[in-house]
XYZ file of C-alpha atoms in Angstrom:
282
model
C 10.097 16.602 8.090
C 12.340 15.159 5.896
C 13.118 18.343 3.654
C 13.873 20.025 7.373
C 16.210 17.048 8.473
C 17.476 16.041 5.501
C 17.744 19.177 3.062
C 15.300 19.755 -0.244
C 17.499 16.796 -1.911
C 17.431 13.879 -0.097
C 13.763 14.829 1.496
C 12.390 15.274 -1.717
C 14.089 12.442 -4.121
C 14.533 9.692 -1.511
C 11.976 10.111 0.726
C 9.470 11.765 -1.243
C 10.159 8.613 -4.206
C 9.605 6.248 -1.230
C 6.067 7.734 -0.444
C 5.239 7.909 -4.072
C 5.811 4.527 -4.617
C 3.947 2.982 -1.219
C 1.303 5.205 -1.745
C 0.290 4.202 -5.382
C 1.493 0.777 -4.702
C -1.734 1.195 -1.989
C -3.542 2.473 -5.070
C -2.936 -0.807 -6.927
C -3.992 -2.638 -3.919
C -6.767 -1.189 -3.157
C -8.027 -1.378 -6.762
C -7.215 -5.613 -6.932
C -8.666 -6.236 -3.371
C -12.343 -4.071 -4.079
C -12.169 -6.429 -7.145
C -11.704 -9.532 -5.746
C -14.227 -9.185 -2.754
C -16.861 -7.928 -5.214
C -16.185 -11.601 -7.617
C -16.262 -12.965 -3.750
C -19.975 -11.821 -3.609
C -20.687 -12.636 -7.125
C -19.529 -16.404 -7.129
C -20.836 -16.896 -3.593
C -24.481 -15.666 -5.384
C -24.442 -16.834 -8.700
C -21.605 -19.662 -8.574
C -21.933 -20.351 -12.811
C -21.550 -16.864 -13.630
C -18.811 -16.031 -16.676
C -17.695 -12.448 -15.080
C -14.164 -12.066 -14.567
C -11.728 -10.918 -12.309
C -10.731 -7.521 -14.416
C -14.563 -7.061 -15.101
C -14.944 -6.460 -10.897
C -11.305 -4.658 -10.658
C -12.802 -2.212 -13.710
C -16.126 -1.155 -11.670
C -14.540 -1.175 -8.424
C -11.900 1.054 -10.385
C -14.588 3.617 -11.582
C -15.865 3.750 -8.076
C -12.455 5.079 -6.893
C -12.268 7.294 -10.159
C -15.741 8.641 -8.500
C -14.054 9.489 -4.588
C -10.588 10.562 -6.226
C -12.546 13.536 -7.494
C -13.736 14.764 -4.202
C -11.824 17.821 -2.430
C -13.543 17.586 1.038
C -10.857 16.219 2.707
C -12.814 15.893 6.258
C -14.361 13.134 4.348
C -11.534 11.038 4.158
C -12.021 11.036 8.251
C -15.237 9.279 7.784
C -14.414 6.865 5.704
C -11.586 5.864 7.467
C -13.594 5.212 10.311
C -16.085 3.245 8.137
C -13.059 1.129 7.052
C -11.982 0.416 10.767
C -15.131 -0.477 11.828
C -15.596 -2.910 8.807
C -11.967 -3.996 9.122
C -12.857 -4.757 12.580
C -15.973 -6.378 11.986
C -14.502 -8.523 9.197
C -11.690 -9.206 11.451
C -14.547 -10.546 14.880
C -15.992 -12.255 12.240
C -12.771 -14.483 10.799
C -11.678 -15.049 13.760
C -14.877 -16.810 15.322
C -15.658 -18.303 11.936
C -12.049 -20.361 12.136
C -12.317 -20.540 15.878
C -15.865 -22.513 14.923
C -14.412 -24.423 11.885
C -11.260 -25.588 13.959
C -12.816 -27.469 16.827
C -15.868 -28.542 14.592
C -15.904 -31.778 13.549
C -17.225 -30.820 10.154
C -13.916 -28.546 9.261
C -11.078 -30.138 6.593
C -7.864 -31.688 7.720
C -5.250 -29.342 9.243
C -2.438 -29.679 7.241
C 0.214 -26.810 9.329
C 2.929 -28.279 7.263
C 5.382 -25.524 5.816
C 5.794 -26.967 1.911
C 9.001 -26.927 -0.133
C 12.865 -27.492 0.919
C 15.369 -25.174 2.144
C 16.106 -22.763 -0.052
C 11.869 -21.869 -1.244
C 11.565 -21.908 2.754
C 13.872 -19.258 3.310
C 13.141 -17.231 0.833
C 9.408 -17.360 1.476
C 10.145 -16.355 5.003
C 11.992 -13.248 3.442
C 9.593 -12.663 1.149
C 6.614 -12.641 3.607
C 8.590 -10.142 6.227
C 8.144 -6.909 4.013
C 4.360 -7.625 2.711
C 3.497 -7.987 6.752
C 5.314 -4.709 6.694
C 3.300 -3.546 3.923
C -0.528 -4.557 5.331
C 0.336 -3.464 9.123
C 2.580 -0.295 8.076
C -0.253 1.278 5.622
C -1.289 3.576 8.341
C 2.021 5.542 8.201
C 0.048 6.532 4.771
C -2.481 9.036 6.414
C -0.180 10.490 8.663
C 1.371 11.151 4.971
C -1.471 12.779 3.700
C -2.582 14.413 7.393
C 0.908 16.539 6.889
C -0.519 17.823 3.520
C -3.715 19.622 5.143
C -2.589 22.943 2.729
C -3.177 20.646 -0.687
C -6.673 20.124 -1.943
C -7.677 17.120 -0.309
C -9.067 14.163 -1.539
C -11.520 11.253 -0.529
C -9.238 8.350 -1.535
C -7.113 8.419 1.111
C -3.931 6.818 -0.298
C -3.822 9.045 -3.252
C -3.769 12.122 -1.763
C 0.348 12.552 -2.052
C 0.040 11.453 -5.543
C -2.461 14.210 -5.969
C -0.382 16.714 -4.251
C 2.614 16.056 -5.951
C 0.405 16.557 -9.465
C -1.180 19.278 -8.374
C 2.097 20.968 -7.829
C 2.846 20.427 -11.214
C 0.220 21.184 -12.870
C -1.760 23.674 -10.777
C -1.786 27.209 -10.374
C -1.688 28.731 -6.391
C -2.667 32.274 -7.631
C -6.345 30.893 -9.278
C -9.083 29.888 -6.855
C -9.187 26.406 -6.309
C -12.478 25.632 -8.564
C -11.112 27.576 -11.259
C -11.042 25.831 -14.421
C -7.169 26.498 -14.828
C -6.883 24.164 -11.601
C -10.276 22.129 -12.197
C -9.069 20.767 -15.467
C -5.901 19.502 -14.773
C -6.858 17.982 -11.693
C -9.695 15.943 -13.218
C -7.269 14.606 -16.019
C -4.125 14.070 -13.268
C -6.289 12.576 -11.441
C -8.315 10.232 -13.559
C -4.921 9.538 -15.143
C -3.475 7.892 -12.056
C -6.749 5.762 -11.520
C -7.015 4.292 -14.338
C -3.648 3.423 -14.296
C -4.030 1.735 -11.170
C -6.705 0.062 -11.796
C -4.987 -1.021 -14.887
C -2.728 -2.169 -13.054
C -4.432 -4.316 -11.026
C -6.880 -5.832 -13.790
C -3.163 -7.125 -15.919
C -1.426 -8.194 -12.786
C -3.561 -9.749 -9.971
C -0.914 -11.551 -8.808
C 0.364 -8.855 -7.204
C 2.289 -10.308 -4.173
C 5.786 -10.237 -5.303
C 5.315 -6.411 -6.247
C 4.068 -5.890 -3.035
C 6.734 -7.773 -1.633
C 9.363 -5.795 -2.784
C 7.238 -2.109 -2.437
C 7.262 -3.471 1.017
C 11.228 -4.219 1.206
C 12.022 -0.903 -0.567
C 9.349 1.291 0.721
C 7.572 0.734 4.350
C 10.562 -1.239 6.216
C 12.741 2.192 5.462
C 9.584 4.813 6.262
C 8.938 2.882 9.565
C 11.978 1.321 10.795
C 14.681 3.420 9.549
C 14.236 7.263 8.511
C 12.167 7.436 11.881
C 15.621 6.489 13.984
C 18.325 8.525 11.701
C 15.714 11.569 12.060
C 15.645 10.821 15.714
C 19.992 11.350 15.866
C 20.086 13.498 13.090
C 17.594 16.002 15.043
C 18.287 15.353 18.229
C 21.730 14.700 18.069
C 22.063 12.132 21.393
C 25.507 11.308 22.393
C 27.375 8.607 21.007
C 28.069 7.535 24.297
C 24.263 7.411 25.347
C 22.312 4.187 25.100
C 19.474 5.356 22.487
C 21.784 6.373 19.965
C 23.378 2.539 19.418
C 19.965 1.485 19.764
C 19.024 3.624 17.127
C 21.933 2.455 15.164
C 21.486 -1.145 15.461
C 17.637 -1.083 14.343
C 19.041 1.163 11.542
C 21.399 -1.849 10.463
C 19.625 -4.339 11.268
C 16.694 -3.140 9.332
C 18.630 -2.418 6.468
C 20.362 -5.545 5.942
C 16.823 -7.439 6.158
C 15.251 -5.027 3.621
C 18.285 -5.849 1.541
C 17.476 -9.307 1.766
C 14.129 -8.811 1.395
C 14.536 -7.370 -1.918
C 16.488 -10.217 -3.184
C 13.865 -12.317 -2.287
C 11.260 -10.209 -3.581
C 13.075 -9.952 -6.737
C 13.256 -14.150 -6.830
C 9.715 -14.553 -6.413
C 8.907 -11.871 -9.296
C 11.050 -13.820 -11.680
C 9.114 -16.902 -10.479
C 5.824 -15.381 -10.869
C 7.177 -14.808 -14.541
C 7.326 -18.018 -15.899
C 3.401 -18.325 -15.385
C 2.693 -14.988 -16.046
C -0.656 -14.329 -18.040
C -2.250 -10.561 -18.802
C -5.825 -10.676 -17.401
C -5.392 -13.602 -15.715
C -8.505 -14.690 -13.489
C -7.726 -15.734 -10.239
């Protein structure tokens, strides 16, 4: 859409760099969170063990490295209606869980208290805006990889447009697809950008300011902004009409919060600095 609307430019440096960098941020992610649930498990069943946090992000890494090499993309289908219904489930079962805690008498003190002065405030309230925009906007991520139905797919979802993009590089469209001029490659590209991410994830698990600002410079644009320039730039409403201000303002007023959101993002990243430890476990 955005090579159409945009020309092969802006649709494939801006836009395209945008989806890149959401959709292996979501790598990252994905990687640190499989980790941390599986040292969840681990403490809650053996609380003296001595395995670490990058010990769980590792194997949770290898089983990615595992569904990254799968092209049956109608697979992805399934298990992302495996994930809803766990995401679901997990969700039912939070929400009774504190529902139960808060009017038992046997939960902790509520403390609702928002902690710091001003300034941290304000820029924790910036801060938070574009990580809610990264956790709720992930799903504009499969319609990403739904629009790439011609690439060889893949069975972890959110790095199918990194594998696309790879395998434009380094594949060949004249050899059959299990050919071992586009088998190789793929493996290595592939494995490549897993263990990356998964490198990733085991140095820095502290990964909320960088998803801060992925959120700031990445999903606030792909879901509040392009959508409504696409809509004037394709449609081309009049200036007089009420949906093309309205477009406008959410265009501005998007902008200028992702702007600050970056700052903010940026602030918290410098913070996260000063304590910053390789391999910490947290």
């Amino acid at each position: 859409m955005a090579l159409h609307i945009l020309g092969s430019r802006w649709g494939r440096f801006l836009v395209g760099s945008i989806q890149f960098a959401v959709c292996y941020n979501n790598e990252v992610l994905c990687a640190l969170l499989g980790g941390q649930c599986m040292k969840a498990i681990y403490v809650l069943s053996n609380p003296n063990g001595t395995m670490k946090l990058y010990e769980f992000v590792v194997i949770f890494g290898c089983f990615m490295l595992i569904l990254g090499q799968n092209p049956v993309f109608p697979l992805i289908e399934t298990l992302n209606m495996v994930s809803l219904v766990m995401c679901l489930a997990y969700s039912a079962c939070a929400t009774a869980a504190s529902i139960y805690i808060g009017i038992s008498s046997n939960g902790s003190k509520k403390d609702y208290s928002v902690k710091g002065d001003a300034t941290n405030r304000l820029f924790g309230v910036f801060n938070a805006i574009p990580i809610i925009a990264t956790t709720y906007g992930s799903g504009i991520i499969p319609e990403i990889q739904i629009a790439q139905l011609s690439a060889n797919g893949s069975s972890s979802p959110f790095l199918q447009p990194t594998n696309v993009l790879q395998e434009q590089i380094f594949g060949d469209p004249e050899s059959p697809e299990f050919s071992p001029r586009n088998l190789i490659p793929r493996l290595i590209s592939r494995s490549l950008a897993i263990i990356t991410a998964t490198t990733i994830a085991a140095m820095l698990p502290f990964f909320g300011g960088m998803n801060s600002f992925i959120g700031a410079f990445g999903y606030i644009p792909l879901d509040f902004i392009l959508p409504m320039i696409f809509f004037n730039v394709t449609f081309k409403p009049s200036k007089r009409s009420p949906i093309f201000w309205l477009n406008v303002t959410i265009v501005l007023a998007f902008s200028t919060l992702g702007a600050i959101a970056i700052v903010a993002a940026v602030r918290q990243i410098v913070l996260d600095a000063k304590t910053f430890r390789l391999l910490a476990d947290v």
